[in-house]
């Protein structure tokens, strides 16, 4: 599964139904780059029903401002638009897999 680009125009409709992993990223930082690489690896094993959406915090402030996100990277898992859980900071592949597995 590909990682989708979340924007103010599409993010809220993407997370409205089903399981969505939102990845709030500052692509200029090494932590965010490493986490994205790990997400790309994990995305290969994710079922089609789970969406992975990356939000660039430098470009999509209207999205970022709607959530309790002030450290990047931050990952939030949504089900039908409601927050289930979140993680802050760089995440290794094993942690990302454990984070998603109950819904995969």
mmCIF file of N, CA, C and O in Angstrom:
data_model
loop_
_atom_site.group_PDB
_atom_site.id
_atom_site.type_symbol
_atom_site.label_atom_id
_atom_site.label_comp_id
_atom_site.label_asym_id
_atom_site.label_seq_id
_atom_site.Cartn_x
_atom_site.Cartn_y
_atom_site.Cartn_z
ATOM 1 N N UNK A 1 0.848 -1.181 0.000
ATOM 2 C CA UNK A 1 0.000 0.000 0.000
ATOM 3 C C UNK A 1 0.888 1.237 0.000
ATOM 4 O O UNK A 1 1.874 1.305 0.721
ATOM 5 N N UNK A 2 0.509 2.209 -0.782
ATOM 6 C CA UNK A 2 1.267 3.460 -0.852
ATOM 7 C C UNK A 2 0.869 4.392 0.294
ATOM 8 O O UNK A 2 -0.253 4.340 0.790
ATOM 9 N N UNK A 3 1.809 5.222 0.674
ATOM 10 C CA UNK A 3 1.521 6.246 1.676
ATOM 11 C C UNK A 3 0.893 7.427 0.946
ATOM 12 O O UNK A 3 1.458 7.946 -0.018
ATOM 13 N N UNK A 4 -0.290 7.826 1.393
ATOM 14 C CA UNK A 4 -1.016 8.928 0.765
ATOM 15 C C UNK A 4 -0.540 10.253 1.334
ATOM 16 O O UNK A 4 -0.092 10.332 2.481
ATOM 17 N N UNK A 5 -0.696 11.301 0.555
ATOM 18 C CA UNK A 5 -0.348 12.649 1.011
ATOM 19 C C UNK A 5 -1.611 13.312 1.561
ATOM 20 O O UNK A 5 -2.598 13.478 0.855
ATOM 21 N N UNK A 6 -1.561 13.664 2.834
ATOM 22 C CA UNK A 6 -2.704 14.314 3.465
ATOM 23 C C UNK A 6 -2.637 15.816 3.319
ATOM 24 O O UNK A 6 -1.607 16.431 3.591
ATOM 25 N N UNK A 7 -3.735 16.408 2.885
ATOM 26 C CA UNK A 7 -3.829 17.851 2.735
ATOM 27 C C UNK A 7 -5.093 18.341 3.439
ATOM 28 O O UNK A 7 -5.952 17.539 3.820
ATOM 29 N N UNK A 8 -5.214 19.635 3.559
ATOM 30 C CA UNK A 8 -6.432 20.199 4.146
ATOM 31 C C UNK A 8 -7.655 19.807 3.308
ATOM 32 O O UNK A 8 -8.746 19.647 3.837
ATOM 33 N N UNK A 9 -7.465 19.626 2.012
ATOM 34 C CA UNK A 9 -8.580 19.281 1.126
ATOM 35 C C UNK A 9 -9.038 17.832 1.250
ATOM 36 O O UNK A 9 -10.207 17.538 1.037
ATOM 37 N N UNK A 10 -8.111 16.904 1.579
ATOM 38 C CA UNK A 10 -8.506 15.496 1.567
ATOM 39 C C UNK A 10 -8.416 14.770 2.913
ATOM 40 O O UNK A 10 -9.017 13.719 3.084
ATOM 41 N N UNK A 11 -7.655 15.279 3.856
ATOM 42 C CA UNK A 11 -7.375 14.507 5.063
ATOM 43 C C UNK A 11 -8.634 14.131 5.837
ATOM 44 O O UNK A 11 -8.811 12.985 6.237
ATOM 45 N N UNK A 12 -9.528 15.054 6.050
ATOM 46 C CA UNK A 12 -10.697 14.788 6.890
ATOM 47 C C UNK A 12 -11.651 13.785 6.238
ATOM 48 O O UNK A 12 -12.277 12.994 6.932
ATOM 49 N N UNK A 13 -11.703 13.746 4.930
ATOM 50 C CA UNK A 13 -12.521 12.723 4.271
ATOM 51 C C UNK A 13 -11.813 11.365 4.294
ATOM 52 O O UNK A 13 -12.467 10.329 4.417
ATOM 53 N N UNK A 14 -10.482 11.355 4.218
ATOM 54 C CA UNK A 14 -9.737 10.098 4.278
ATOM 55 C C UNK A 14 -9.888 9.405 5.627
ATOM 56 O O UNK A 14 -9.985 8.186 5.702
ATOM 57 N N UNK A 15 -9.897 10.166 6.706
ATOM 58 C CA UNK A 15 -9.931 9.571 8.043
ATOM 59 C C UNK A 15 -11.346 9.320 8.556
ATOM 60 O O UNK A 15 -11.525 8.717 9.598
ATOM 61 N N UNK A 16 -12.339 9.751 7.807
ATOM 62 C CA UNK A 16 -13.727 9.677 8.258
ATOM 63 C C UNK A 16 -14.224 8.238 8.427
ATOM 64 O O UNK A 16 -14.996 7.947 9.329
ATOM 65 N N UNK A 17 -13.779 7.331 7.540
ATOM 66 C CA UNK A 17 -14.250 5.953 7.589
ATOM 67 C C UNK A 17 -13.072 4.991 7.613
ATOM 68 O O UNK A 17 -12.071 5.202 6.943
ATOM 69 N N UNK A 18 -13.231 3.928 8.391
ATOM 70 C CA UNK A 18 -12.215 2.886 8.439
ATOM 71 C C UNK A 18 -11.042 3.260 9.326
ATOM 72 O O UNK A 18 -11.114 4.179 10.134
ATOM 73 N N UNK A 19 -9.944 2.533 9.151
ATOM 74 C CA UNK A 19 -8.729 2.732 9.937
ATOM 75 C C UNK A 19 -7.764 3.594 9.139
ATOM 76 O O UNK A 19 -7.464 3.305 7.977
ATOM 77 N N UNK A 20 -7.280 4.658 9.765
ATOM 78 C CA UNK A 20 -6.320 5.557 9.136
ATOM 79 C C UNK A 20 -5.169 5.808 10.094
ATOM 80 O O UNK A 20 -5.391 6.170 11.252
ATOM 81 N N UNK A 21 -3.965 5.598 9.611
ATOM 82 C CA UNK A 21 -2.775 5.953 10.365
ATOM 83 C C UNK A 21 -2.293 7.280 9.801
ATOM 84 O O UNK A 21 -1.918 7.357 8.628
ATOM 85 N N UNK A 22 -2.364 8.318 10.613
ATOM 86 C CA UNK A 22 -1.924 9.653 10.197
ATOM 87 C C UNK A 22 -0.514 9.887 10.714
ATOM 88 O O UNK A 22 -0.258 9.747 11.913
ATOM 89 N N UNK A 23 0.371 10.226 9.802
ATOM 90 C CA UNK A 23 1.780 10.443 10.128
ATOM 91 C C UNK A 23 2.077 11.926 9.949
ATOM 92 O O UNK A 23 2.143 12.418 8.825
ATOM 93 N N UNK A 24 2.194 12.641 11.063
ATOM 94 C CA UNK A 24 2.494 14.073 11.047
ATOM 95 C C UNK A 24 4.009 14.224 11.034
ATOM 96 O O UNK A 24 4.693 13.856 11.985
ATOM 97 N N UNK A 25 4.522 14.772 9.937
ATOM 98 C CA UNK A 25 5.956 14.743 9.681
ATOM 99 C C UNK A 25 6.519 16.100 9.301
ATOM 100 O O UNK A 25 5.886 16.868 8.588
ATOM 101 N N UNK A 26 7.719 16.353 9.791
ATOM 102 C CA UNK A 26 8.521 17.471 9.292
ATOM 103 C C UNK A 26 9.626 16.819 8.466
ATOM 104 O O UNK A 26 10.633 16.383 9.018
ATOM 105 N N UNK A 27 9.443 16.715 7.141
ATOM 106 C CA UNK A 27 10.370 15.966 6.298
ATOM 107 C C UNK A 27 11.804 16.486 6.303
ATOM 108 O O UNK A 27 12.695 15.835 5.767
ATOM 109 N N UNK A 28 12.029 17.617 6.926
ATOM 110 C CA UNK A 28 13.385 18.174 6.980
ATOM 111 C C UNK A 28 14.219 17.553 8.093
ATOM 112 O O UNK A 28 15.425 17.744 8.140
ATOM 113 N N UNK A 29 13.581 16.814 9.017
ATOM 114 C CA UNK A 29 14.315 16.258 10.149
ATOM 115 C C UNK A 29 14.694 14.801 9.892
ATOM 116 O O UNK A 29 13.976 14.060 9.211
ATOM 117 N N UNK A 30 15.800 14.392 10.470
ATOM 118 C CA UNK A 30 16.273 13.013 10.321
ATOM 119 C C UNK A 30 15.310 12.018 10.970
ATOM 120 O O UNK A 30 15.072 10.940 10.416
ATOM 121 N N UNK A 31 14.753 12.353 12.134
ATOM 122 C CA UNK A 31 13.799 11.461 12.795
ATOM 123 C C UNK A 31 12.601 11.160 11.893
ATOM 124 O O UNK A 31 12.165 10.023 11.791
ATOM 125 N N UNK A 32 12.084 12.195 11.250
ATOM 126 C CA UNK A 32 10.931 12.013 10.372
ATOM 127 C C UNK A 32 11.305 11.218 9.125
ATOM 128 O O UNK A 32 10.531 10.379 8.661
ATOM 129 N N UNK A 33 12.482 11.455 8.586
ATOM 130 C CA UNK A 33 12.931 10.698 7.408
ATOM 131 C C UNK A 33 13.054 9.214 7.746
ATOM 132 O O UNK A 33 12.616 8.360 6.978
ATOM 133 N N UNK A 34 13.644 8.903 8.894
ATOM 134 C CA UNK A 34 13.800 7.495 9.308
ATOM 135 C C UNK A 34 12.442 6.842 9.545
ATOM 136 O O UNK A 34 12.201 5.704 9.136
ATOM 137 N N UNK A 35 11.561 7.557 10.206
ATOM 138 C CA UNK A 35 10.231 7.002 10.468
ATOM 139 C C UNK A 35 9.481 6.760 9.169
ATOM 140 O O UNK A 35 8.806 5.742 9.016
ATOM 141 N N UNK A 36 9.616 7.671 8.214
ATOM 142 C CA UNK A 36 8.937 7.473 6.921
ATOM 143 C C UNK A 36 9.476 6.235 6.213
ATOM 144 O O UNK A 36 8.710 5.456 5.641
ATOM 145 N N UNK A 37 10.777 6.048 6.232
ATOM 146 C CA UNK A 37 11.367 4.847 5.627
ATOM 147 C C UNK A 37 10.797 3.586 6.283
ATOM 148 O O UNK A 37 10.459 2.619 5.593
ATOM 149 N N UNK A 38 10.678 3.613 7.589
ATOM 150 C CA UNK A 38 10.108 2.468 8.302
ATOM 151 C C UNK A 38 8.636 2.282 7.972
ATOM 152 O O UNK A 38 8.163 1.150 7.818
ATOM 153 N N UNK A 39 7.900 3.370 7.835
ATOM 154 C CA UNK A 39 6.488 3.284 7.444
ATOM 155 C C UNK A 39 6.342 2.701 6.044
ATOM 156 O O UNK A 39 5.431 1.913 5.788
ATOM 157 N N UNK A 40 7.220 3.093 5.128
ATOM 158 C CA UNK A 40 7.172 2.546 3.769
ATOM 159 C C UNK A 40 7.353 1.036 3.802
ATOM 160 O O UNK A 40 6.675 0.304 3.078
ATOM 161 N N UNK A 41 8.243 0.557 4.646
ATOM 162 C CA UNK A 41 8.474 -0.872 4.782
ATOM 163 C C UNK A 41 7.253 -1.577 5.383
ATOM 164 O O UNK A 41 6.818 -2.617 4.890
ATOM 165 N N UNK A 42 6.685 -0.997 6.416
ATOM 166 C CA UNK A 42 5.509 -1.569 7.072
ATOM 167 C C UNK A 42 4.298 -1.538 6.131
ATOM 168 O O UNK A 42 3.485 -2.464 6.122
ATOM 169 N N UNK A 43 4.184 -0.500 5.324
ATOM 170 C CA UNK A 43 3.036 -0.328 4.428
ATOM 171 C C UNK A 43 2.896 -1.491 3.450
ATOM 172 O O UNK A 43 1.785 -1.810 3.008
ATOM 173 N N UNK A 44 3.998 -2.141 3.132
ATOM 174 C CA UNK A 44 3.953 -3.276 2.197
ATOM 175 C C UNK A 44 3.133 -4.432 2.760
ATOM 176 O O UNK A 44 2.600 -5.233 2.001
ATOM 177 N N UNK A 45 3.027 -4.530 4.087
ATOM 178 C CA UNK A 45 2.311 -5.630 4.728
ATOM 179 C C UNK A 45 0.953 -5.228 5.284
ATOM 180 O O UNK A 45 0.288 -6.041 5.921
ATOM 181 N N UNK A 46 0.548 -3.998 5.042
ATOM 182 C CA UNK A 46 -0.717 -3.505 5.586
ATOM 183 C C UNK A 46 -1.867 -3.904 4.661
ATOM 184 O O UNK A 46 -1.757 -3.825 3.446
ATOM 185 N N UNK A 47 -2.962 -4.332 5.269
ATOM 186 C CA UNK A 47 -4.148 -4.693 4.493
ATOM 187 C C UNK A 47 -4.687 -3.472 3.757
ATOM 188 O O UNK A 47 -4.471 -2.334 4.163
ATOM 189 N N UNK A 48 -5.439 -3.741 2.719
ATOM 190 C CA UNK A 48 -5.980 -2.652 1.902
ATOM 191 C C UNK A 48 -6.937 -1.745 2.665
ATOM 192 O O UNK A 48 -7.104 -0.600 2.313
ATOM 193 N N UNK A 49 -7.554 -2.232 3.727
ATOM 194 C CA UNK A 49 -8.521 -1.430 4.461
ATOM 195 C C UNK A 49 -7.915 -0.351 5.345
ATOM 196 O O UNK A 49 -8.622 0.503 5.858
ATOM 197 N N UNK A 50 -6.598 -0.398 5.540
ATOM 198 C CA UNK A 50 -5.934 0.592 6.384
ATOM 199 C C UNK A 50 -5.236 1.618 5.497
ATOM 200 O O UNK A 50 -4.469 1.256 4.617
ATOM 201 N N UNK A 51 -5.539 2.879 5.755
ATOM 202 C CA UNK A 51 -4.897 3.960 4.998
ATOM 203 C C UNK A 51 -3.751 4.539 5.820
ATOM 204 O O UNK A 51 -3.899 4.740 7.019
ATOM 205 N N UNK A 52 -2.635 4.794 5.163
ATOM 206 C CA UNK A 52 -1.524 5.495 5.802
ATOM 207 C C UNK A 52 -1.412 6.841 5.092
ATOM 208 O O UNK A 52 -1.246 6.899 3.877
ATOM 209 N N UNK A 53 -1.529 7.911 5.877
ATOM 210 C CA UNK A 53 -1.567 9.261 5.314
ATOM 211 C C UNK A 53 -0.485 10.104 5.985
ATOM 212 O O UNK A 53 -0.447 10.213 7.205
ATOM 213 N N UNK A 54 0.379 10.698 5.177
ATOM 214 C CA UNK A 54 1.431 11.573 5.696
ATOM 215 C C UNK A 54 1.010 13.024 5.560
ATOM 216 O O UNK A 54 0.584 13.455 4.487
ATOM 217 N N UNK A 55 1.126 13.760 6.644
ATOM 218 C CA UNK A 55 0.807 15.190 6.656
ATOM 219 C C UNK A 55 2.100 15.952 6.901
ATOM 220 O O UNK A 55 2.735 15.777 7.932
ATOM 221 N N UNK A 56 2.488 16.774 5.943
ATOM 222 C CA UNK A 56 3.682 17.613 6.074
ATOM 223 C C UNK A 56 3.298 18.802 6.950
ATOM 224 O O UNK A 56 2.502 19.650 6.547
ATOM 225 N N UNK A 57 3.871 18.868 8.144
ATOM 226 C CA UNK A 57 3.479 19.893 9.110
ATOM 227 C C UNK A 57 3.878 21.298 8.678
ATOM 228 O O UNK A 57 3.324 22.275 9.182
ATOM 229 N N UNK A 58 4.799 21.403 7.740
ATOM 230 C CA UNK A 58 5.215 22.707 7.236
ATOM 231 C C UNK A 58 4.231 23.261 6.209
ATOM 232 O O UNK A 58 4.123 24.465 6.040
ATOM 233 N N UNK A 59 3.506 22.367 5.540
ATOM 234 C CA UNK A 59 2.602 22.781 4.465
ATOM 235 C C UNK A 59 1.125 22.725 4.832
ATOM 236 O O UNK A 59 0.307 23.395 4.221
ATOM 237 N N UNK A 60 0.781 21.901 5.806
ATOM 238 C CA UNK A 60 -0.637 21.652 6.107
ATOM 239 C C UNK A 60 -0.997 22.070 7.534
ATOM 240 O O UNK A 60 -1.502 21.289 8.328
ATOM 241 N N UNK A 61 -0.739 23.321 7.859
ATOM 242 C CA UNK A 61 -0.985 23.823 9.216
ATOM 243 C C UNK A 61 -2.450 23.718 9.626
ATOM 244 O O UNK A 61 -2.762 23.502 10.795
ATOM 245 N N UNK A 62 -3.380 23.856 8.681
ATOM 246 C CA UNK A 62 -4.801 23.772 9.035
ATOM 247 C C UNK A 62 -5.160 22.385 9.558
ATOM 248 O O UNK A 62 -6.015 22.255 10.431
ATOM 249 N N UNK A 63 -4.519 21.356 9.030
ATOM 250 C CA UNK A 63 -4.747 19.999 9.519
ATOM 251 C C UNK A 63 -4.075 19.827 10.875
ATOM 252 O O UNK A 63 -4.682 19.352 11.834
ATOM 253 N N UNK A 64 -2.810 20.206 10.960
ATOM 254 C CA UNK A 64 -2.023 20.029 12.186
ATOM 255 C C UNK A 64 -2.686 20.732 13.363
ATOM 256 O O UNK A 64 -2.757 20.179 14.471
ATOM 257 N N UNK A 65 -3.203 21.908 13.146
ATOM 258 C CA UNK A 65 -3.788 22.694 14.234
ATOM 259 C C UNK A 65 -5.049 22.071 14.828
ATOM 260 O O UNK A 65 -5.485 22.453 15.902
ATOM 261 N N UNK A 66 -5.635 21.083 14.170
ATOM 262 C CA UNK A 66 -6.857 20.433 14.663
ATOM 263 C C UNK A 66 -6.559 19.300 15.656
ATOM 264 O O UNK A 66 -7.482 18.747 16.248
ATOM 265 N N UNK A 67 -5.281 18.949 15.812
ATOM 266 C CA UNK A 67 -4.921 17.795 16.639
ATOM 267 C C UNK A 67 -3.858 18.167 17.662
ATOM 268 O O UNK A 67 -3.115 19.114 17.468
ATOM 269 N N UNK A 68 -3.762 17.365 18.737
ATOM 270 C CA UNK A 68 -2.757 17.629 19.774
ATOM 271 C C UNK A 68 -1.363 17.179 19.311
ATOM 272 O O UNK A 68 -0.813 16.202 19.803
ATOM 273 N N UNK A 69 -0.841 17.880 18.338
ATOM 274 C CA UNK A 69 0.428 17.509 17.726
ATOM 275 C C UNK A 69 1.376 18.698 17.815
ATOM 276 O O UNK A 69 1.127 19.743 17.228
ATOM 277 N N UNK A 70 2.465 18.528 18.587
ATOM 278 C CA UNK A 70 3.455 19.604 18.637
ATOM 279 C C UNK A 70 4.882 19.075 18.613
ATOM 280 O O UNK A 70 5.827 19.834 18.665
ATOM 281 N N UNK A 71 5.025 17.744 18.530
ATOM 282 C CA UNK A 71 6.333 17.107 18.390
ATOM 283 C C UNK A 71 6.268 16.238 17.139
ATOM 284 O O UNK A 71 5.270 15.540 16.912
ATOM 285 N N UNK A 72 7.320 16.275 16.338
ATOM 286 C CA UNK A 72 7.304 15.530 15.085
ATOM 287 C C UNK A 72 8.503 14.618 15.003
ATOM 288 O O UNK A 72 9.602 15.039 15.372
ATOM 289 N N UNK A 73 8.308 13.401 14.590
ATOM 290 C CA UNK A 73 7.069 12.852 14.063
ATOM 291 C C UNK A 73 6.072 12.465 15.162
ATOM 292 O O UNK A 73 6.460 12.127 16.273
ATOM 293 N N UNK A 74 4.801 12.522 14.800
ATOM 294 C CA UNK A 74 3.718 12.013 15.630
ATOM 295 C C UNK A 74 2.839 11.146 14.746
ATOM 296 O O UNK A 74 2.551 11.512 13.604
ATOM 297 N N UNK A 75 2.432 10.013 15.290
ATOM 298 C CA UNK A 75 1.559 9.098 14.562
ATOM 299 C C UNK A 75 0.276 8.954 15.360
ATOM 300 O O UNK A 75 0.314 8.705 16.569
ATOM 301 N N UNK A 76 -0.851 9.125 14.672
ATOM 302 C CA UNK A 76 -2.158 8.977 15.314
ATOM 303 C C UNK A 76 -2.955 7.953 14.525
ATOM 304 O O UNK A 76 -3.053 8.041 13.298
ATOM 305 N N UNK A 77 -3.535 6.990 15.233
ATOM 306 C CA UNK A 77 -4.366 5.982 14.605
ATOM 307 C C UNK A 77 -5.827 6.343 14.833
ATOM 308 O O UNK A 77 -6.246 6.564 15.979
ATOM 309 N N UNK A 78 -6.572 6.436 13.738
ATOM 310 C CA UNK A 78 -7.993 6.793 13.783
ATOM 311 C C UNK A 78 -8.841 5.606 13.353
ATOM 312 O O UNK A 78 -8.442 4.826 12.487
ATOM 313 N N UNK A 79 -10.013 5.496 13.928
ATOM 314 C CA UNK A 79 -11.037 4.576 13.434
ATOM 315 C C UNK A 79 -12.313 5.373 13.277
ATOM 316 O O UNK A 79 -12.809 5.959 14.236
ATOM 317 N N UNK A 80 -12.797 5.426 12.049
ATOM 318 C CA UNK A 80 -14.007 6.183 11.727
ATOM 319 C C UNK A 80 -13.947 7.611 12.258
ATOM 320 O O UNK A 80 -14.908 8.127 12.819
ATOM 321 N N UNK A 81 -12.777 8.237 12.117
ATOM 322 C CA UNK A 81 -12.605 9.634 12.488
ATOM 323 C C UNK A 81 -12.288 9.895 13.943
ATOM 324 O O UNK A 81 -12.042 11.034 14.326
ATOM 325 N N UNK A 82 -12.279 8.859 14.770
ATOM 326 C CA UNK A 82 -11.996 9.032 16.201
ATOM 327 C C UNK A 82 -10.586 8.534 16.514
ATOM 328 O O UNK A 82 -10.170 7.477 16.032
ATOM 329 N N UNK A 83 -9.888 9.275 17.351
ATOM 330 C CA UNK A 83 -8.530 8.889 17.733
ATOM 331 C C UNK A 83 -8.575 7.656 18.632
ATOM 332 O O UNK A 83 -9.277 7.627 19.635
ATOM 333 N N UNK A 84 -7.800 6.635 18.240
ATOM 334 C CA UNK A 84 -7.671 5.423 19.053
ATOM 335 C C UNK A 84 -6.432 5.474 19.929
ATOM 336 O O UNK A 84 -6.484 5.142 21.104
ATOM 337 N N UNK A 85 -5.311 5.855 19.319
ATOM 338 C CA UNK A 85 -4.055 5.935 20.061
ATOM 339 C C UNK A 85 -3.043 6.722 19.244
ATOM 340 O O UNK A 85 -3.244 6.971 18.062
ATOM 341 N N UNK A 86 -1.945 7.100 19.919
ATOM 342 C CA UNK A 86 -0.914 7.871 19.227
ATOM 343 C C UNK A 86 0.461 7.528 19.779
ATOM 344 O O UNK A 86 0.580 6.967 20.865
ATOM 345 N N UNK A 87 1.475 7.878 19.000
ATOM 346 C CA UNK A 87 2.876 7.715 19.389
ATOM 347 C C UNK A 87 3.626 8.972 18.964
ATOM 348 O O UNK A 87 3.357 9.529 17.907
ATOM 349 N N UNK A 88 4.566 9.362 19.803
ATOM 350 C CA UNK A 88 5.360 10.558 19.520
ATOM 351 C C UNK A 88 6.819 10.151 19.370
ATOM 352 O O UNK A 88 7.314 9.318 20.121
ATOM 353 N N UNK A 89 7.478 10.759 18.397
ATOM 354 C CA UNK A 89 8.902 10.514 18.193
ATOM 355 C C UNK A 89 9.166 9.490 17.116
ATOM 356 O O UNK A 89 8.254 8.855 16.588
ATOM 357 N N UNK A 90 10.438 9.352 16.761
ATOM 358 C CA UNK A 90 10.855 8.401 15.732
ATOM 359 C C UNK A 90 10.466 6.985 16.147
ATOM 360 O O UNK A 90 10.571 6.618 17.313
ATOM 361 N N UNK A 91 10.006 6.201 15.177
ATOM 362 C CA UNK A 91 9.544 4.848 15.452
ATOM 363 C C UNK A 91 10.275 3.839 14.577
ATOM 364 O O UNK A 91 10.273 3.970 13.354
ATOM 365 N N UNK A 92 10.868 2.829 15.200
ATOM 366 C CA UNK A 92 11.465 1.759 14.405
ATOM 367 C C UNK A 92 10.365 0.902 13.779
ATOM 368 O O UNK A 92 9.203 0.942 14.212
ATOM 369 N N UNK A 93 10.725 0.128 12.794
ATOM 370 C CA UNK A 93 9.759 -0.715 12.088
ATOM 371 C C UNK A 93 8.992 -1.619 13.040
ATOM 372 O O UNK A 93 7.781 -1.770 12.924
ATOM 373 N N UNK A 94 9.686 -2.210 14.018
ATOM 374 C CA UNK A 94 9.025 -3.129 14.957
ATOM 375 C C UNK A 94 7.919 -2.428 15.753
ATOM 376 O O UNK A 94 6.849 -2.995 15.973
ATOM 377 N N UNK A 95 8.162 -1.195 16.172
ATOM 378 C CA UNK A 95 7.156 -0.443 16.926
ATOM 379 C C UNK A 95 5.960 -0.074 16.048
ATOM 380 O O UNK A 95 4.811 -0.123 16.497
ATOM 381 N N UNK A 96 6.233 0.293 14.811
ATOM 382 C CA UNK A 96 5.144 0.622 13.889
ATOM 383 C C UNK A 96 4.282 -0.599 13.609
ATOM 384 O O UNK A 96 3.054 -0.508 13.571
ATOM 385 N N UNK A 97 4.924 -1.747 13.439
ATOM 386 C CA UNK A 97 4.190 -2.986 13.199
ATOM 387 C C UNK A 97 3.298 -3.313 14.387
ATOM 388 O O UNK A 97 2.114 -3.641 14.222
ATOM 389 N N UNK A 98 3.818 -3.211 15.600
ATOM 390 C CA UNK A 98 3.018 -3.473 16.810
ATOM 391 C C UNK A 98 1.872 -2.484 16.935
ATOM 392 O O UNK A 98 0.775 -2.837 17.376
ATOM 393 N N UNK A 99 2.089 -1.260 16.532
ATOM 394 C CA UNK A 99 1.088 -0.197 16.617
ATOM 395 C C UNK A 99 -0.101 -0.506 15.703
ATOM 396 O O UNK A 99 -1.254 -0.297 16.064
ATOM 397 N N UNK A 100 0.185 -1.040 14.528
ATOM 398 C CA UNK A 100 -0.855 -1.301 13.520
ATOM 399 C C UNK A 100 -1.461 -2.695 13.654
ATOM 400 O O UNK A 100 -2.636 -2.885 13.346
ATOM 401 N N UNK A 101 -0.694 -3.672 14.108
ATOM 402 C CA UNK A 101 -1.120 -5.077 14.077
ATOM 403 C C UNK A 101 -2.517 -5.370 14.609
ATOM 404 O O UNK A 101 -3.224 -6.173 14.012
ATOM 405 N N UNK A 102 -2.970 -4.768 15.697
ATOM 406 C CA UNK A 102 -4.322 -5.109 16.163
ATOM 407 C C UNK A 102 -5.416 -4.786 15.138
ATOM 408 O O UNK A 102 -6.529 -5.308 15.239
ATOM 409 N N UNK A 103 -5.108 -3.980 14.148
ATOM 410 C CA UNK A 103 -6.115 -3.557 13.162
ATOM 411 C C UNK A 103 -5.817 -4.106 11.777
ATOM 412 O O UNK A 103 -6.552 -3.843 10.829
ATOM 413 N N UNK A 104 -4.741 -4.857 11.652
ATOM 414 C CA UNK A 104 -4.310 -5.358 10.349
ATOM 415 C C UNK A 104 -4.807 -6.772 10.118
ATOM 416 O O UNK A 104 -4.710 -7.628 10.894
#
